[in-house]
Coordinates of C-alpha atoms in Angstrom, one line a residue:
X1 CA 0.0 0.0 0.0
X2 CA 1.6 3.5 -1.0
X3 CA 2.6 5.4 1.8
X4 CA -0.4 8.3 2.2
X5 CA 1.0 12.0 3.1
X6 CA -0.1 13.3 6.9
X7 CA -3.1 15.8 6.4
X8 CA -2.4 19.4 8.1
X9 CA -5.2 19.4 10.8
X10 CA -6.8 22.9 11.6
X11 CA -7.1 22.5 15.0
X12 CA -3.6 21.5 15.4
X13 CA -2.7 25.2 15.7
X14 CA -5.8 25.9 18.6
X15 CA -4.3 23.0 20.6
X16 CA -1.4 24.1 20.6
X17 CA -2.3 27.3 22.2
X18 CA -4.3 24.9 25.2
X19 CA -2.1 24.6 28.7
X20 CA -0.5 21.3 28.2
X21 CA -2.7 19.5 31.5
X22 CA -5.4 19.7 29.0
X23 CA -3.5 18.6 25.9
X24 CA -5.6 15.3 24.8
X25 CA -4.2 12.2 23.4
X26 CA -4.5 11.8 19.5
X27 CA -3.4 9.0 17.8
X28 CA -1.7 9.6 13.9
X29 CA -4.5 10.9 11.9
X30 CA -3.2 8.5 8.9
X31 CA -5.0 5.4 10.9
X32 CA -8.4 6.7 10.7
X33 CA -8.0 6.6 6.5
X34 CA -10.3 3.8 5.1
X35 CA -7.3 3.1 2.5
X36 CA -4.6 2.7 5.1
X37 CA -7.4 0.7 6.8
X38 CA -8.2 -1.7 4.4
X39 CA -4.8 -2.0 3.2
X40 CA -3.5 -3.0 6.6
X41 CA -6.4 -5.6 6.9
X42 CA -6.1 -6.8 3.5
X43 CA -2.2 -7.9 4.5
X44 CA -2.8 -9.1 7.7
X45 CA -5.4 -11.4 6.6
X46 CA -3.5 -12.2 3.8
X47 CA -0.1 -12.8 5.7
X48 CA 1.6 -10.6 3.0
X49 CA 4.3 -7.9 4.2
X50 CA 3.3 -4.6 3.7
X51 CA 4.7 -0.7 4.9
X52 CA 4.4 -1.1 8.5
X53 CA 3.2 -4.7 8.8
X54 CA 5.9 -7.7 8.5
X55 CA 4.4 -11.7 8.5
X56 CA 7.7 -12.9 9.7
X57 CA 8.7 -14.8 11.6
X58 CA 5.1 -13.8 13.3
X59 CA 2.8 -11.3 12.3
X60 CA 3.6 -7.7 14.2
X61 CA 3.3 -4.3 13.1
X62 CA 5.1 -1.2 13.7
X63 CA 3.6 2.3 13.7
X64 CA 6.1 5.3 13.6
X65 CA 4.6 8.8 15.3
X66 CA 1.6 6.7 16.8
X67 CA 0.5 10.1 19.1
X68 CA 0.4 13.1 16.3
X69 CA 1.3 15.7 19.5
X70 CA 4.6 15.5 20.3
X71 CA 4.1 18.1 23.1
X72 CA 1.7 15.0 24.5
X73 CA 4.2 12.5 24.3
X74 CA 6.4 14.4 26.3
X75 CA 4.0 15.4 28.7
X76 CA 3.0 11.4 29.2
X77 CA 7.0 10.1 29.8
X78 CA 7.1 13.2 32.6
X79 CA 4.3 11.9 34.2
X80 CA 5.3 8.0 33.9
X81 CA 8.8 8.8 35.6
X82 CA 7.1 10.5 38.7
X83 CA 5.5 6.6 39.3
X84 CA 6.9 4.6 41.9
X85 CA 8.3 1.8 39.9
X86 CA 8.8 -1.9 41.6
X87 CA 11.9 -4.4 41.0
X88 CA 11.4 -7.4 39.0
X89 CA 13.4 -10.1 39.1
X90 CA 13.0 -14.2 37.9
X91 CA 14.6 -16.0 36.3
X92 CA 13.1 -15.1 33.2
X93 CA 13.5 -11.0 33.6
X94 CA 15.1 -8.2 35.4
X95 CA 13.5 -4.8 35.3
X96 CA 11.1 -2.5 37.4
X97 CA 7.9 -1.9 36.4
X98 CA 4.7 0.1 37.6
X99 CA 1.6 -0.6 38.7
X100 CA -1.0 -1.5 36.6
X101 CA -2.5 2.0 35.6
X102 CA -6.1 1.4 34.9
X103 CA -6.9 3.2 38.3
X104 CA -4.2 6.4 37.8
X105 CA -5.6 9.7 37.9
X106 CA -2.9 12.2 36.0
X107 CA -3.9 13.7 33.0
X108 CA -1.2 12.6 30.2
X109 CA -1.7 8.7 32.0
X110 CA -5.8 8.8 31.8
X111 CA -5.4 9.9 28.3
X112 CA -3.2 7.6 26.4
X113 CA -5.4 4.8 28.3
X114 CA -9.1 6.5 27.2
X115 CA -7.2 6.5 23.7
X116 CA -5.6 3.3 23.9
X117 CA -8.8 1.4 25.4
X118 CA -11.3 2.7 23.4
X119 CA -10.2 4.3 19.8
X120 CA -7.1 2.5 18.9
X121 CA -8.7 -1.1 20.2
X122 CA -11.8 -0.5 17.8
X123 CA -9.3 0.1 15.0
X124 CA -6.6 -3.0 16.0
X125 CA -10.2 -5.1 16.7
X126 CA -10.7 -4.0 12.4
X127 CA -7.8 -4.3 11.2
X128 CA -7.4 -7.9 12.4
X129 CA -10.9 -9.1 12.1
X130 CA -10.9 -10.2 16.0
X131 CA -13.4 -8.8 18.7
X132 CA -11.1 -7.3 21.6
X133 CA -12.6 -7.0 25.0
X134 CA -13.3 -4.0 26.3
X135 CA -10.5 -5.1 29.6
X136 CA -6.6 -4.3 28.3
X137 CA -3.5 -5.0 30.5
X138 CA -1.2 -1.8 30.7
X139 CA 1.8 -1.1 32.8
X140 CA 5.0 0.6 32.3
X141 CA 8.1 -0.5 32.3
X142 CA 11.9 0.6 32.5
X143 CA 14.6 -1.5 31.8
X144 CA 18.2 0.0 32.6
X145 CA 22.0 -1.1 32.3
X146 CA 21.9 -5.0 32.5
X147 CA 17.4 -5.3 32.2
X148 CA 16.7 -8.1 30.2
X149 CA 13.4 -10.2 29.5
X150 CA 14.3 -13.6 27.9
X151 CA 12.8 -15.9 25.3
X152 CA 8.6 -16.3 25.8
X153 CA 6.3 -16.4 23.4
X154 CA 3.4 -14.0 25.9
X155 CA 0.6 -17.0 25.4
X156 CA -1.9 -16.6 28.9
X157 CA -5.6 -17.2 29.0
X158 CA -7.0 -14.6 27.1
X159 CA -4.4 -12.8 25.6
X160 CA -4.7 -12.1 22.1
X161 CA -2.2 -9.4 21.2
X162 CA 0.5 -7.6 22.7
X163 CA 2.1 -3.6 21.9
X164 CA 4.4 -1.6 23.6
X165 CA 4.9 2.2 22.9
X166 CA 8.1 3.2 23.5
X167 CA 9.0 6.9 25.1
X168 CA 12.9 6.4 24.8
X169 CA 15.9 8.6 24.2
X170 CA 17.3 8.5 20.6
X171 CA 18.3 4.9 20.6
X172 CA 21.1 2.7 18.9
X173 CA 21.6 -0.9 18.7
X174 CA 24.8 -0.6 20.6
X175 CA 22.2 -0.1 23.5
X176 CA 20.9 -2.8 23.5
X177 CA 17.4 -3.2 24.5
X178 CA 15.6 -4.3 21.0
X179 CA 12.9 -6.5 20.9
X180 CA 13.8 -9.3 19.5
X181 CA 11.9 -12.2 17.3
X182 CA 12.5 -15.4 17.2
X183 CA 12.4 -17.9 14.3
X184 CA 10.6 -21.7 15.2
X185 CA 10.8 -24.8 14.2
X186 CA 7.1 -25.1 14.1
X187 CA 7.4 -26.0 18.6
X188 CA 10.1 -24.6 20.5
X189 CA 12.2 -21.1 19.1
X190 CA 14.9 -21.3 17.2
X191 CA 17.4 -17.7 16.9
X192 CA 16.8 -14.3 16.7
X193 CA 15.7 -13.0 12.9
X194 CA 14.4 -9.9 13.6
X195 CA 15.8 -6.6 15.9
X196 CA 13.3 -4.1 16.3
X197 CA 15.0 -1.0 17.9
X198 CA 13.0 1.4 20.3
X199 CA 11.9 4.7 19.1
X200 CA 10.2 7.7 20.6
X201 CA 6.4 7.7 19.9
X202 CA 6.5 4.5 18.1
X203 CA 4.0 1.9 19.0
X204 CA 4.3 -2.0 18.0
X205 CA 1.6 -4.6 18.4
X206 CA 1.7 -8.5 17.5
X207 CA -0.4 -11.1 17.7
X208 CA 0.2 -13.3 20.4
X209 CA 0.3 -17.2 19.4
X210 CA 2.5 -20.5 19.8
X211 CA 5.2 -18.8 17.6
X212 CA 5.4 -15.4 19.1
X213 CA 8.5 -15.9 20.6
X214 CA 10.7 -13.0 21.4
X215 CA 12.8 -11.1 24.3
X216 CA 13.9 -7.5 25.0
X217 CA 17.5 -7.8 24.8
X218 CA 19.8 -6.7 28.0
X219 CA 19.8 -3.3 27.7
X220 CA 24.0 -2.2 27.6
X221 CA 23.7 1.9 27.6
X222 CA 24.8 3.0 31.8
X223 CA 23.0 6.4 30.6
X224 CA 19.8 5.4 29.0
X225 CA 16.2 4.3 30.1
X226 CA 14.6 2.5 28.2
X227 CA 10.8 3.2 28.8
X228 CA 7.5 2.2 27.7
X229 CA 4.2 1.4 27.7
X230 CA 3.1 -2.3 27.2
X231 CA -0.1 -4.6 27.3
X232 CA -1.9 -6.9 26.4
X233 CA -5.2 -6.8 24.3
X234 CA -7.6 -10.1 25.2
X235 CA -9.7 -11.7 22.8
X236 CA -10.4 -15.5 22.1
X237 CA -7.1 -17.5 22.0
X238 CA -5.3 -18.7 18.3
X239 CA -5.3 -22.6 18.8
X240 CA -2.8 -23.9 20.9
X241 CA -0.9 -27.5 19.6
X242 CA 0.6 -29.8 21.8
X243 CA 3.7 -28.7 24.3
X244 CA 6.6 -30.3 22.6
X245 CA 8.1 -33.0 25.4
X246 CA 11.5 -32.8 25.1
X247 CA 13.0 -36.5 25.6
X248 CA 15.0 -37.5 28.6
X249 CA 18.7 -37.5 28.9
X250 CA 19.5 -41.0 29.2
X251 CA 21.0 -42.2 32.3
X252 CA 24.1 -44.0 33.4
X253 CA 25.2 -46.3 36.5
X254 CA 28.5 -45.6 37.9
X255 CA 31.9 -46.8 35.9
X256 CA 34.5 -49.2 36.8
X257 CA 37.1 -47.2 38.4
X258 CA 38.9 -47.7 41.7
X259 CA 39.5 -45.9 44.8
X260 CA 42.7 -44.7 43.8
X261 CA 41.5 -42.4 41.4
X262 CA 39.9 -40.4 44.2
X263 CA 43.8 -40.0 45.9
X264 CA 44.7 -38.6 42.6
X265 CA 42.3 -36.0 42.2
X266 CA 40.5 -35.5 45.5
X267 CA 41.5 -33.3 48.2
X268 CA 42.9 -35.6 51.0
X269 CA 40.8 -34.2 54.0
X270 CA 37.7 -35.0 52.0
X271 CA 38.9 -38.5 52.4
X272 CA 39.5 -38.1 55.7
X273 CA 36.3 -40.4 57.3
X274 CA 35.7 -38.6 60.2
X275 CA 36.0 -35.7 58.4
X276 CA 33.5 -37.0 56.0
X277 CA 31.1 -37.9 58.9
X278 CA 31.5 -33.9 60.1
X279 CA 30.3 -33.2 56.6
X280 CA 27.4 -35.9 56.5
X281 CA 25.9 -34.4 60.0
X282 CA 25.6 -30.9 58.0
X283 CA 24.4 -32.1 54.8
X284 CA 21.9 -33.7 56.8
X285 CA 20.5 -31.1 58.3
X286 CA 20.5 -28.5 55.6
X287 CA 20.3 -30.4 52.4
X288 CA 23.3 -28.6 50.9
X289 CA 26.5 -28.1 51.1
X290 CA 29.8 -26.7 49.4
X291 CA 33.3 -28.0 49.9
X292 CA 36.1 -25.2 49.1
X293 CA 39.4 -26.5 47.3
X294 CA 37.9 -30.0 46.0
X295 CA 40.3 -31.3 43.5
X296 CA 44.2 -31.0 44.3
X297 CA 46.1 -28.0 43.2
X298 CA 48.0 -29.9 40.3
X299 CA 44.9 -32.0 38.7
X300 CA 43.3 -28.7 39.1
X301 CA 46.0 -26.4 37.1
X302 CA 45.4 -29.1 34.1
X303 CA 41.9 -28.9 34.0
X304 CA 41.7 -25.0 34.2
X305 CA 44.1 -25.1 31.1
X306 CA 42.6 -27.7 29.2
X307 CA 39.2 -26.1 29.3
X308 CA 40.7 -22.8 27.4
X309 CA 42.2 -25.3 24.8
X310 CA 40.5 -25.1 20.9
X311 CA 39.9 -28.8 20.5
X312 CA 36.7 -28.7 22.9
X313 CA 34.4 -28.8 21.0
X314 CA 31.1 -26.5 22.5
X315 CA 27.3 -26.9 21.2
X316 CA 24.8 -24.5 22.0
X317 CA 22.2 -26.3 24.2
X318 CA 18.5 -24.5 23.6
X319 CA 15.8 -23.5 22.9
X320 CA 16.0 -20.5 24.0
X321 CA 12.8 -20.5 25.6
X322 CA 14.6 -22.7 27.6
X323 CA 18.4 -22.5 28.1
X324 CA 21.0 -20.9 26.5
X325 CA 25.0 -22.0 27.1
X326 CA 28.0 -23.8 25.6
X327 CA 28.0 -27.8 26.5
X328 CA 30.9 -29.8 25.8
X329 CA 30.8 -32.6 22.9
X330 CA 32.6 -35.7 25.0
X331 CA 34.3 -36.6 22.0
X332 CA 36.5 -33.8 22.1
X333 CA 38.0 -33.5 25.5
X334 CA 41.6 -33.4 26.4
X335 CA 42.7 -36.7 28.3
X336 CA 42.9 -34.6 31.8
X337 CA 39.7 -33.1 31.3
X338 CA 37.9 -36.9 30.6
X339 CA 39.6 -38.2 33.8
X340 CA 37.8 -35.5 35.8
X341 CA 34.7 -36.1 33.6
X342 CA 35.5 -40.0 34.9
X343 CA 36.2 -39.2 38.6
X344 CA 32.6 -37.6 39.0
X345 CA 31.2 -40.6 37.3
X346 CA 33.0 -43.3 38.8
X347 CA 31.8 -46.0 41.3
X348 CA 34.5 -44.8 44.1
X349 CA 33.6 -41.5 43.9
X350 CA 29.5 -42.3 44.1
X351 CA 30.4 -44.2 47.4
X352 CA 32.3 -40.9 48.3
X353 CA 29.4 -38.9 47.8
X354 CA 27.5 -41.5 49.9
X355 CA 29.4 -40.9 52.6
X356 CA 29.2 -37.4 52.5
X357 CA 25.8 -37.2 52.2
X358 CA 24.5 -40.0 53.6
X359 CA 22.3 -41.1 50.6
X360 CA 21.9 -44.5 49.1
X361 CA 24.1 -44.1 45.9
X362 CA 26.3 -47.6 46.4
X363 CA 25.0 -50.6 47.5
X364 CA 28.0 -50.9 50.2
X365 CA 26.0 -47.8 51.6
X366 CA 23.2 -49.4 53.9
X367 CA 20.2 -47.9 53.6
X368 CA 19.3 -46.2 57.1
X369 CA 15.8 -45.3 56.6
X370 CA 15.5 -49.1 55.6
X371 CA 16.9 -50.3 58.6
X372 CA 14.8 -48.1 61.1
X373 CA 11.5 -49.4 59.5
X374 CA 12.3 -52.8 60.1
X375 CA 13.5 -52.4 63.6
X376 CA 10.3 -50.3 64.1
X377 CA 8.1 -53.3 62.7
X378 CA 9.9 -55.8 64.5
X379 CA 9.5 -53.7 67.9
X380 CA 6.0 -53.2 66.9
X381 CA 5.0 -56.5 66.3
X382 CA 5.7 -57.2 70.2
X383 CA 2.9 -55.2 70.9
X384 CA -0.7 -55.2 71.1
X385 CA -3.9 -53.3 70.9
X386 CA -4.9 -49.6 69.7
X387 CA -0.9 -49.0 69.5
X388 CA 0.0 -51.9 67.2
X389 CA -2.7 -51.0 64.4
X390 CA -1.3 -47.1 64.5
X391 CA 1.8 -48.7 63.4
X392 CA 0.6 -51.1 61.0
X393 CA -0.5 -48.0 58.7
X394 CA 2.9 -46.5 59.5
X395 CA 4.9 -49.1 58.6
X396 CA 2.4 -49.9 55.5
X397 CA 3.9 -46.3 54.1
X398 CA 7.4 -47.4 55.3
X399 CA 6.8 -50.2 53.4
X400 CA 5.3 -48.8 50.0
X401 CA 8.3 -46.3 50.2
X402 CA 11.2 -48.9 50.4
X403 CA 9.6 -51.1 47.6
X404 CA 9.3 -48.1 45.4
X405 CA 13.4 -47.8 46.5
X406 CA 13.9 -50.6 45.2
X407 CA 12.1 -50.3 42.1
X408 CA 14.0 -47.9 40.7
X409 CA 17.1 -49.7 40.1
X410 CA 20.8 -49.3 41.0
X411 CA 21.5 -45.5 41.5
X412 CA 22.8 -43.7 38.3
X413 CA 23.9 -40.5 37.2
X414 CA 23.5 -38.1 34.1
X415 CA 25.9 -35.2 33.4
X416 CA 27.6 -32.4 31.4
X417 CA 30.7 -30.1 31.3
X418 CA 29.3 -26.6 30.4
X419 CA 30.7 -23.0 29.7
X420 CA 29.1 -19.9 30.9
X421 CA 29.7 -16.8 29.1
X422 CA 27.7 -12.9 28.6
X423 CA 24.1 -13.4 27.7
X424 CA 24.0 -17.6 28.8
X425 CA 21.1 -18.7 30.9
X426 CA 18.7 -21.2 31.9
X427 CA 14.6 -20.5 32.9
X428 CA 12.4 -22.5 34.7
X429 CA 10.0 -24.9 32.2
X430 CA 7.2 -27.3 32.2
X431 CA 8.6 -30.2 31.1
X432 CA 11.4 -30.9 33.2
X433 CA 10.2 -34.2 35.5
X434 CA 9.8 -33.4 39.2
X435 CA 11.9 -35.6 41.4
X436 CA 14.4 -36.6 43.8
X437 CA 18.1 -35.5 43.0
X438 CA 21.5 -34.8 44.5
X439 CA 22.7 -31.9 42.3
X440 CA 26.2 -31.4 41.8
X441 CA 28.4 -28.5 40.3
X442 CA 32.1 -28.0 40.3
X443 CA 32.9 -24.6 38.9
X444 CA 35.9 -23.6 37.4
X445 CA 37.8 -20.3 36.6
X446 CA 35.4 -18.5 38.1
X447 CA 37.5 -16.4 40.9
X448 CA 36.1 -13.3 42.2
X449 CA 33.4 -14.0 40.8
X450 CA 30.4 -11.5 41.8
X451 CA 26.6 -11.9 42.7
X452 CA 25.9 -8.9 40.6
X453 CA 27.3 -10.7 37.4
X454 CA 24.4 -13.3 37.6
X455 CA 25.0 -16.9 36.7
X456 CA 24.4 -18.3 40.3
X457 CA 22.0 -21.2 40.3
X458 CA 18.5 -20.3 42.5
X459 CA 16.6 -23.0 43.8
X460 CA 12.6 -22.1 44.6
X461 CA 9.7 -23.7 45.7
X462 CA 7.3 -25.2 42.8
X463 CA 4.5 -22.6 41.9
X464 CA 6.0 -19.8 44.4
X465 CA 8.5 -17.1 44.2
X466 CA 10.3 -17.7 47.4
X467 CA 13.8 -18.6 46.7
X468 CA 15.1 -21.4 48.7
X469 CA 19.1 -21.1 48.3
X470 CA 21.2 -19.8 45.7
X471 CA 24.4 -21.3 45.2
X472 CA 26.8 -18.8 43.6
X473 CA 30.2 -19.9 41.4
X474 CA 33.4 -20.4 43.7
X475 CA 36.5 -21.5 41.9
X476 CA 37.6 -25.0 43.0
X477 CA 34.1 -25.6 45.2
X478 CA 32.1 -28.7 45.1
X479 CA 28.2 -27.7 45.6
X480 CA 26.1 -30.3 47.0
X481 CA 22.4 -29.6 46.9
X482 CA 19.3 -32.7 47.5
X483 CA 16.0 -31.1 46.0
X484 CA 12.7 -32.8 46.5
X485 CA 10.5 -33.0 43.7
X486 CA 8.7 -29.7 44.5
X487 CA 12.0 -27.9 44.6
X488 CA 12.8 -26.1 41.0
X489 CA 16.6 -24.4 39.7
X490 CA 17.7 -22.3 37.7
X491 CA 20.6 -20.5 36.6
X492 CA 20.1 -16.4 36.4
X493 CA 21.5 -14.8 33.2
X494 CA 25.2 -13.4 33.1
X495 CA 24.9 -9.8 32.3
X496 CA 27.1 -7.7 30.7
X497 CA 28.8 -6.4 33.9
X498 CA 30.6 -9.3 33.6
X499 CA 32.6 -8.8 30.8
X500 CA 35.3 -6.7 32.3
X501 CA 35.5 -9.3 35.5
X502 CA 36.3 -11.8 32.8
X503 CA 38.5 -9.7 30.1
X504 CA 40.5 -9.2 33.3
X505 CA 41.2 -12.7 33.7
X506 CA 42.0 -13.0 30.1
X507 CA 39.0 -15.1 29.0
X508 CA 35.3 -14.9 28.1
X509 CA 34.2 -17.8 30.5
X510 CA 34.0 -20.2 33.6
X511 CA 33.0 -23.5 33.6
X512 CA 30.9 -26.3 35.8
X513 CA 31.0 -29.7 35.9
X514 CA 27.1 -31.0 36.3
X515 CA 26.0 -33.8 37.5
X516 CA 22.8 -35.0 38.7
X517 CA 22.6 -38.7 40.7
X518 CA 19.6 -40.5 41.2
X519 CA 19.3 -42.9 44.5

């Protein structure tokens, strides 16, 4: 569709003359013209690119000088500054964000909601054939140095399309801060295709869908804000296929390797057992655990210089909607970085970790829980009455619990060697299976590492916000961590005050061994 020239409007020139508190919120004239209208419907409908519409990799639509006042627009980010703004932090986001401003009461903030609600809904609710409640989602945001909101495609009950108007600075891409969209392959996102980069008074909507996948990208300016506007417009949901169930990583047993692996690579008072029953007793009571200065100083040295070496080979695990960081192909390590990769999966060092913990990971390692139900039944079976059929329900669980024990199997592990650098991540999903684990991590060139650089792994409680523990990257630190199967983790993303910490080491990572073992 041609591009249509902006009419001069006569009563530009009276507004103008208003007080700006009375200023009201117009949006660009050239949206009320029938062409422009049925131009924009026609290629939405049609899926065919057009001026300000683009099909791909999702339709979304960007509108350049949405409010026709620019004395408005200012008047409107004034008022939006003075708001008390709250901090947001998951592990899918940092940034702080308002209240929800249906209920404010300033002029500029009533205005763009009257216009926003009511005139530009009955002409988004035309343009894409699609009735749009009357109810719209609005908040404002502001993201800042190191504000990021990661891969998500914006699909809730109800929520039919999404648009942010942005009230920013002039803006470049060296700011960071673009929205960007993601291409699929038909389920889960695939890379970025598409950066759309903030501009004052320009408004973009999309339609939100299984594809619309897409993030605001850290924003890297120290100086600038990056504000907006942003919502949601609800209206029936697109149809929704199937989550895609990503299969399990298969599972190992321990491998043949003796104790005297552990003296080569271990940290002798970690051998120590009464040491290792000190450590037991606090693992016990707090499920967690880290163990400073693991490996030996040599075997460490190796590793640490082995892991900068070109011949790893490192695959970037996603989706993004998902994870993003580097993971190690096994066929590529050095020999010194495979022995560690063999000490952590070895059948000495699962008895090691059974002692330190007290879990059932060897069969050498008597099951405790085991033994106290069947001294409890065979001291209940002595007596009689009310008492002994309390006990027969208790030791009916005890039972249930031990054969399911021993249903599982022998106790195996699953694990990878990863590399964290800027911009790596991983968020909390749906498909991960909920259950009992020992996690382990064993972090590597990581000194003076700081909580502000993200990266730390968080552990919360299923279906609430409170975090539980966070376990941050120590160099040389074994972390220890049981999680039940309502306990979730994830790994916060490494923002982009960390590239001086790590330029300063003279290199663009750290590392973890992680493992995961399975009673």
């Amino acid at each position: 569709m041609p591009a249509k020239k902006r009419q001069n409007d006569p009563a530009t020139g009276k507004k103008n003359k208003k007080e700006k508190r009375g200023e009201l919120a117009v949006i660009n004239s050239d949206l009320r013209d029938e062409a422009v209208q049925k131009g924009m419907r026609d290629a939405w409908q049609s899926k065919e690119s057009d001026i300000h519409l683009d099909c791909e990799p999702f339709p979304h639509c960007q509108i350049t000088h949405f409010l026709q006042s620019e004395s408005f627009v200012e008047g409107l980010q004034a008022e939006l500054l003075q708001l008390n703004f709250n901090t947001k932090s998951n592990d899918l986001y940092k940034f702080q964000q308002s209240d929800d401003l249906r209920e404010r009461k300033e002029h500029h903030i009533s205005q763009i909601r009257s216009v926003v609600f009511g005139e530009f809904r009955v002409w988004l609710s035309e343009v894409l054939q699609v009735d749009l409640e009357a109810t719209v989602d609005i908040s404002c945001a502001k993201y800042e140095h190191t504000d990021v909101l990661l891969c998500h495609d914006d699909e809730l009950e109800g929520r039919r399309v999404a648009f942010i108007l942005y009230l920013v600075p002039p803006w470049e891409v060296n700011d960071g801060g673009t929205l960007d969209l993601f291409s699929t392959d038909g389920f889960s996102p695939k890379c970025v295709v598409k950066c759309l980069l903030p501009c004052w008074n320009s408004l973009v909507f999309f339609e939100v869908s299984p594809v619309s996948f897409h993030q605001v990208a850290e924003v890297l300016s120290e100086e600038k804000c990056r504000l907006s506007l942003s919502g949601w417009f609800h209206g029936p949901s697109l149809p929704r296929p199937s989550r895609y169930i990503e299969p399990p990583v298969p599972r190992h047993t321990h491998i043949p390797r003796d104790e005297s692996l552990l003296f080569e690579w271990v940290n002798e008072m970690y051998l120590d057992p009464r040491y290792q029953a000190r450590v037991q007793q606090e693992f016990e009571e707090s499920s967690e655990i880290c163990l400073p200065s693991f490996l030996q100083e040599e075997k460490l040295r190796q590793v640490r210089s082995a892991l900068q070496s070109s011949e790893i080979q490192w695959e970037r695990k996603g989706p993004p909607n998902k994870r993003c960081y580097g993971c190690a192909n096994m066929q590529s390590l050095p020999s010194c970085v495979q022995e560690c990769w063999e000490l952590l999966s070895s059948e000495s060092f699962f008895i090691l970790l059974s002692n330190l913990t007290g879990l059932c990971l060897h069969y050498l390692c008597g099951d405790e829980d085991e033994s106290e139900n069947e001294d409890g039944k065979n001291e209940t079976e002595n007596r009689d009455g009310e008492g002994n059929t309390q006990a027969s329900a208790s030791n009916t669980d005890a039972d249930t619990s031990t054969t399911e024990k021993k249903d599982k199997g022998p106790p195996t592990c699953v694990g990878e060697l990863r590399r964290w650098m800027h911009g790596d991540y991983t968020l909390l999903h749906d498909s991960v299976k909920r259950e009992y684990a020992l996690d382990l991590q064993l972090h590597m060139g990581c000194a003076g590492w700081k909580s502000e650089f993200g990266g730390f792994t968080s552990y919360i409680a299923h279906d609430e916000d409170e975090e539980l523990l966070t376990v941050y990257p120590e160099d040389n630190s074994l972390a220890l961590v049981y999680r039940d199967k309502d306990t979730l983790k994830f790994i916060k993303h490494i923002n982009n005050s960390s590239s001086s910490h790590l330029s300063s080491q003279n290199t663009s990572a750290f590392y973890d061994f992680s493992f995961n073992y399975y009673e």
